[in-house]
Amino acid sequence: MTNPEEYQHILEGISGGFFALDKEYRFTYWNRAAEQGTGLKRDEVLGKNVFEIFPNAKNAELGESYTRAMETRAPQMLETSYRDERFEAWFDVRMYPTESGISVLFHDITEKKRQQRQKEILIETSRVINAARYLDEMCLAVGERIAEFMEIPSRFVCIYRYDARAAMLHLMSPSLPDLPPESTIEHQHVNEETETITVETALRKETIVTDELARHSVAAHFPNELEDLRLKSLISIPLIAQDELQGVLEVFSRKEAEYAADEQAMLSIITNELATGLSRKQLMYEITVKNIELENEKKKTDDANETLKRFLATFSHELRAPLNSIVGFSEILTVDFNSLPQEKALDFMKTINVSGKHLQSLINDILDLSKIEAGKMELHVDTYPVSYFIETVQRVLKGGLESQNMRIQFEVGSDVEEIVVDQTRFRQIMVNLISNAIKYNKPGGTIWVKLMRVDNEIDVSIRDEGMGIKPEEMGRLFHAFQQASNAEYAGEGTGLGLVITKRLVELHGGRIWVESEWGKGSTFTFRFPMVLPGEVVQSADQLIRIINNQPPPVLESNEKPLVLIIEDNRPAIQLLETYLQEAGYRTAVAGNGLEGLEKAKELRPHLITLDIFMPQKDGWQVIQELKRHPVCKNIPIIIISISDEKKLGFSMGAVDYFVKPVNKRELLDALSRIPLRKPGGSQPKVLVIDDDRNALDLIEVILNGEGYDVVKTFDGKDGIVLAARENPDLIILDLIMPGMSGFNVAFQLKQQESTRHTPIIILTSMDVDEDTREKMAGYVNSVLKKTTFTKNDLLREINAAQKVR
């Protein structure tokens, strides 16, 4: 028989750990391999209860196996792990009952398990990376797999994508929808000023294992959960592919930082695959975006070509009809004028006049529509009383209403006294819609125009008493060259009025719709925001320029001005804060309109930037409440519009310009209110400088008929001499002339003492842009276009110029 010493010699020489427990679960033996495998010396464990030495085993599978082997006297075998804040180990454990208790033989299989886990996680990671269609989908799936292997919630596995162009890290996983707006987790600037572990990892491009969890944004937002899970350290690994930073992987661990080497090694295996996946998916995303853009551009080109073909076919037809009338009847008048009865000749001339106006209207509509579609029509808005537009519409449409024995009935809400619009374009909207109602109304009927406030918007409705619109024709509305078939004068329009009206309404940030029942009339309604004048900002540079143009705030020494950002979109907040802070401003953020009001009252910022579409209170409500509050009413407000869908042109101090023609009756009403004669009864003298003989003759006929004395010349230099000699009351000047341009003539006239204060009206065929208007602002009083001006327009501008003088 083998004596006990020989047994002990064998047990001490085996590679596996061995120990024995008595029936009270106390250690009675502990071999050398057990010491090496656990780091616990023999004298540390002998005589002590197994659950005292390994407390984590008591309620685990290992502890249950001890109990089962002891109670059932049957051998037990299992693979189990042991984890604490220092290390994690896996063992193959075999338990054999003895007369005095149980003997336990265990082999350390940690390396085998580690390799197995690494292989599994690498295979699973590769699978989800290859299976994912999109970048965010891939990152979320990888983050969830890593969380499963680490046995922690997925919110403690963070994957950031690096944007090299913006030098920012964007959180791709996990999804954290409940974060407050001011959170810095989702977007982090990669610079020395950002002190998070994430950014430090990106800057150093080295793995960081640390227990400084306070430097991580997630830890700051979930401190209680962090403590409950006993997460002790953070492993932050840069994701690098082809020597380029692609992002950062961060995983929280239950181990102390100094014992996390094994987990770091396992995660490092994943990072190469993840970095390559990030790079590949980002490249595929960019290629997909480019392909979509190319497809969209191709479709736009195809649509534009098709639209152009339809436009040319339709437009040529629309032009041909009035041109045929003008050419045909003018030819008859030229050849047979002396033999025609006076009534017949007068009828032909009326037809030519109507056809000419129709042709002019068609061309003007086409030009307006092309400007809108090209995005070149800018709104110049300000506050106007509603009564102004009522009076204007009544004057412009008086003749049409009287000829049809119709009347307009206006109804204006008591809380709608003023509106913020572009004066000219809003008048155009109203005239277009009411003219349309006149055309389709029954003779002797009434047109009802109603302006009402609905929440923070203005509703304008125009209702007629005509036959209405057939259901099958409703779809033709708001399409170019389309008209309803039931109007008595349907053929007289261009078919563009409603199209232009719709676009102008949309430029004001509104929408338009129609309600109609056949036989019962139609109601056209458009709705637009009720706003106070403000600024629209479309770029960072523009924002800084606008802020710098504000009156300087009163500041304490070394204090930076404070800007309150009221915005619910986190990326927009990040960008605004960056722009403003880099420009030397302090910032505060409010995530919705209600919070914005409270912070404005509390902080009294030097300036406020305000989004319009926000939860709880939208921007329009916030503006009104701020302007009513005694503490906040004088704080400058800048409306921030980051949306390319609607072109809003809200701006302070806009300059109006003249576009819309008026009729003869409007002119006569104006003349009755404004004295045209000079003191003493002498005729006002007008100097006309224009090389276009037809335009010059037309102006002379118009002004002679209204009691003006006209002096004319075809040359700019002669015009300067005539102006000094004749001392005219007004000068009408063309811009494009041979020899000396109208620009030079206007400049030299302002240098002469005798003509320095003489009003100048520009009459030109060129399209005068805003830059040109600004350059001429000190020299001229008004600008008229040859292609659109009427007798009424000319006389009105002359009277306005004389009043200024």
Tab-separated table of C-alpha atoms in Angstrom, residues 254-419:
chain	number	residue	atom	x	y	z
A	254	ARG	CA	-15.775	45.393	-13.858
A	255	LYS	CA	-12.029	44.945	-13.325
A	256	GLU	CA	-9.686	47.472	-11.860
A	257	ALA	CA	-7.608	49.230	-14.529
A	258	GLU	CA	-4.400	47.386	-13.593
A	259	TYR	CA	-6.070	43.974	-14.059
A	260	ALA	CA	-7.879	44.696	-17.365
A	261	ALA	CA	-5.083	43.507	-19.672
A	262	ASP	CA	-6.936	40.329	-20.696
A	263	GLU	CA	-10.075	42.228	-21.717
A	264	GLN	CA	-7.949	44.805	-23.506
A	265	ALA	CA	-6.249	42.038	-25.477
A	266	MET	CA	-9.593	40.509	-26.452
A	267	LEU	CA	-11.032	43.873	-27.572
A	268	SER	CA	-7.887	44.689	-29.554
A	269	ILE	CA	-8.612	41.689	-31.786
A	270	ILE	CA	-11.986	43.227	-32.681
A	271	THR	CA	-10.725	46.722	-33.368
A	272	ASN	CA	-8.909	45.905	-36.625
A	273	GLU	CA	-12.059	44.330	-38.026
A	274	LEU	CA	-14.238	47.164	-36.746
A	275	ALA	CA	-11.907	49.898	-38.054
A	276	THR	CA	-11.832	48.260	-41.491
A	277	GLY	CA	-15.624	47.939	-41.397
A	278	LEU	CA	-16.010	51.605	-40.496
A	279	SER	CA	-13.708	52.643	-43.318
A	280	ARG	CA	-15.413	50.385	-45.852
A	281	LYS	CA	-18.970	51.317	-44.840
A	282	GLN	CA	-18.115	55.027	-44.865
A	283	LEU	CA	-16.651	54.674	-48.355
A	284	MET	CA	-19.696	52.708	-49.525
A	285	TYR	CA	-21.961	55.334	-47.990
A	286	GLU	CA	-20.145	58.129	-49.815
A	287	ILE	CA	-20.299	56.176	-53.085
A	288	THR	CA	-24.017	55.542	-52.573
A	289	VAL	CA	-24.639	59.231	-51.870
A	290	LYS	CA	-22.692	60.189	-55.001
A	291	ASN	CA	-24.645	57.687	-57.078
A	292	ILE	CA	-27.930	58.997	-55.724
A	293	GLU	CA	-26.827	62.559	-56.428
A	294	LEU	CA	-25.867	61.580	-59.973
A	295	GLU	CA	-29.203	59.837	-60.467
A	296	ASN	CA	-31.039	62.876	-59.104
A	297	GLU	CA	-29.058	65.198	-61.339
A	298	LYS	CA	-29.776	63.001	-64.354
A	299	LYS	CA	-33.474	62.931	-63.490
A	300	LYS	CA	-33.468	66.700	-63.024
A	301	THR	CA	-31.785	67.121	-66.402
A	302	ASP	CA	-34.274	64.791	-68.089
A	303	ASP	CA	-37.197	66.522	-66.367
A	304	ALA	CA	-35.796	69.935	-67.291
A	305	ASN	CA	-35.450	68.918	-70.948
A	306	GLU	CA	-38.979	67.577	-71.000
A	307	THR	CA	-40.285	70.675	-69.245
A	308	LEU	CA	-38.428	72.897	-71.692
A	309	LYS	CA	-39.973	71.082	-74.643
A	310	ARG	CA	-43.467	71.444	-73.192
A	311	PHE	CA	-42.796	75.058	-72.269
A	312	LEU	CA	-41.561	76.018	-75.743
A	313	ALA	CA	-44.523	74.304	-77.384
A	314	THR	CA	-47.034	75.971	-75.061
A	315	PHE	CA	-45.320	79.342	-74.874
A	316	SER	CA	-44.951	79.659	-78.638
A	317	HIS	CA	-48.675	78.976	-78.964
A	318	GLU	CA	-49.510	81.542	-76.268
A	319	LEU	CA	-47.292	84.165	-77.948
A	320	ARG	CA	-48.611	83.509	-81.434
A	321	ALA	CA	-52.244	84.422	-80.714
A	322	PRO	CA	-51.706	88.022	-79.459
A	323	LEU	CA	-48.877	88.601	-81.954
A	324	ASN	CA	-51.137	87.561	-84.830
A	325	SER	CA	-53.753	90.056	-83.649
A	326	ILE	CA	-51.198	92.851	-83.269
A	327	VAL	CA	-49.522	92.227	-86.625
A	328	GLY	CA	-52.751	91.555	-88.508
A	329	PHE	CA	-54.798	94.487	-87.277
A	330	SER	CA	-51.864	96.930	-87.366
A	331	GLU	CA	-51.229	95.921	-90.990
A	332	ILE	CA	-54.871	96.610	-91.871
A	333	LEU	CA	-54.687	99.989	-90.145
A	334	THR	CA	-51.432	100.848	-91.927
A	335	VAL	CA	-52.795	99.992	-95.404
A	336	ASP	CA	-56.499	100.836	-95.156
A	337	PHE	CA	-56.691	103.406	-92.368
A	338	ASN	CA	-58.241	106.168	-94.532
A	339	SER	CA	-60.924	103.877	-95.960
A	340	LEU	CA	-61.943	102.240	-92.678
A	341	PRO	CA	-64.960	103.530	-90.740
A	342	GLN	CA	-63.881	105.310	-87.559
A	343	GLU	CA	-65.680	102.792	-85.351
A	344	LYS	CA	-63.969	99.908	-87.128
A	345	ALA	CA	-60.517	101.492	-86.831
A	346	LEU	CA	-61.133	102.200	-83.130
A	347	ASP	CA	-62.203	98.598	-82.604
A	348	PHE	CA	-59.014	97.342	-84.314
A	349	MET	CA	-56.860	99.623	-82.124
A	350	LYS	CA	-58.596	98.346	-78.991
A	351	THR	CA	-57.868	94.791	-80.096
A	352	ILE	CA	-54.197	95.671	-80.642
A	353	ASN	CA	-54.080	97.309	-77.199
A	354	VAL	CA	-55.672	94.314	-75.469
A	355	SER	CA	-53.398	91.882	-77.322
A	356	GLY	CA	-50.341	93.943	-76.424
A	357	LYS	CA	-51.280	93.998	-72.762
A	358	HIS	CA	-51.924	90.254	-72.865
A	359	LEU	CA	-48.508	89.718	-74.461
A	360	GLN	CA	-46.844	91.992	-71.887
A	361	SER	CA	-48.603	90.175	-69.044
A	362	LEU	CA	-47.520	86.810	-70.419
A	363	ILE	CA	-43.860	87.881	-70.657
A	364	ASN	CA	-43.936	89.426	-67.167
A	365	ASP	CA	-45.418	86.234	-65.734
A	366	ILE	CA	-42.784	84.105	-67.435
A	367	LEU	CA	-40.007	86.325	-66.073
A	368	ASP	CA	-41.488	86.230	-62.560
A	369	LEU	CA	-41.842	82.456	-62.671
A	370	SER	CA	-38.307	81.951	-63.979
A	371	LYS	CA	-36.922	84.166	-61.200
A	372	ILE	CA	-38.784	82.193	-58.559
A	373	GLU	CA	-37.766	78.812	-59.971
A	374	ALA	CA	-34.121	79.946	-60.186
A	375	GLY	CA	-34.202	81.056	-56.547
A	376	LYS	CA	-33.349	84.628	-57.492
A	377	MET	CA	-36.505	86.318	-56.278
A	378	GLU	CA	-35.779	87.839	-52.882
A	379	LEU	CA	-38.413	89.118	-50.507
A	380	HIS	CA	-38.006	92.519	-48.883
A	381	VAL	CA	-40.323	92.415	-45.908
A	382	ASP	CA	-41.470	94.886	-43.347
A	383	THR	CA	-44.537	95.602	-41.258
A	384	TYR	CA	-47.532	97.006	-43.151
A	385	PRO	CA	-51.075	97.803	-42.007
A	386	VAL	CA	-53.723	95.534	-43.500
A	387	SER	CA	-55.692	98.643	-44.509
A	388	TYR	CA	-52.941	99.547	-46.995
A	389	PHE	CA	-53.520	96.373	-49.007
A	390	ILE	CA	-57.314	96.744	-48.846
A	391	GLU	CA	-57.113	100.265	-50.311
A	392	THR	CA	-54.579	99.200	-52.954
A	393	VAL	CA	-56.610	96.189	-54.115
A	394	GLN	CA	-59.785	98.263	-54.321
A	395	ARG	CA	-58.057	100.917	-56.441
A	396	VAL	CA	-56.361	98.439	-58.779
A	397	LEU	CA	-59.483	96.337	-59.380
A	398	LYS	CA	-62.082	99.096	-59.294
A	399	GLY	CA	-62.536	99.143	-63.086
A	400	GLY	CA	-62.955	95.367	-63.377
A	401	LEU	CA	-65.451	95.293	-60.520
A	402	GLU	CA	-67.532	98.138	-61.938
A	403	SER	CA	-67.590	96.652	-65.437
A	404	GLN	CA	-69.019	93.412	-64.000
A	405	ASN	CA	-71.240	95.194	-61.449
A	406	MET	CA	-69.473	93.334	-58.638
A	407	ARG	CA	-68.344	94.373	-55.201
A	408	ILE	CA	-65.705	93.224	-52.695
A	409	GLN	CA	-66.633	92.625	-49.089
A	410	PHE	CA	-63.619	92.637	-46.694
A	411	GLU	CA	-63.648	91.069	-43.230
A	412	VAL	CA	-60.542	91.544	-41.062
A	413	GLY	CA	-60.043	90.021	-37.615
A	414	SER	CA	-59.674	92.463	-34.747
A	415	ASP	CA	-56.270	90.954	-33.861
A	416	VAL	CA	-54.885	91.399	-37.409
A	417	GLU	CA	-53.922	95.032	-37.774
A	418	GLU	CA	-50.456	94.619	-39.283
A	419	ILE	CA	-48.682	91.888	-41.227
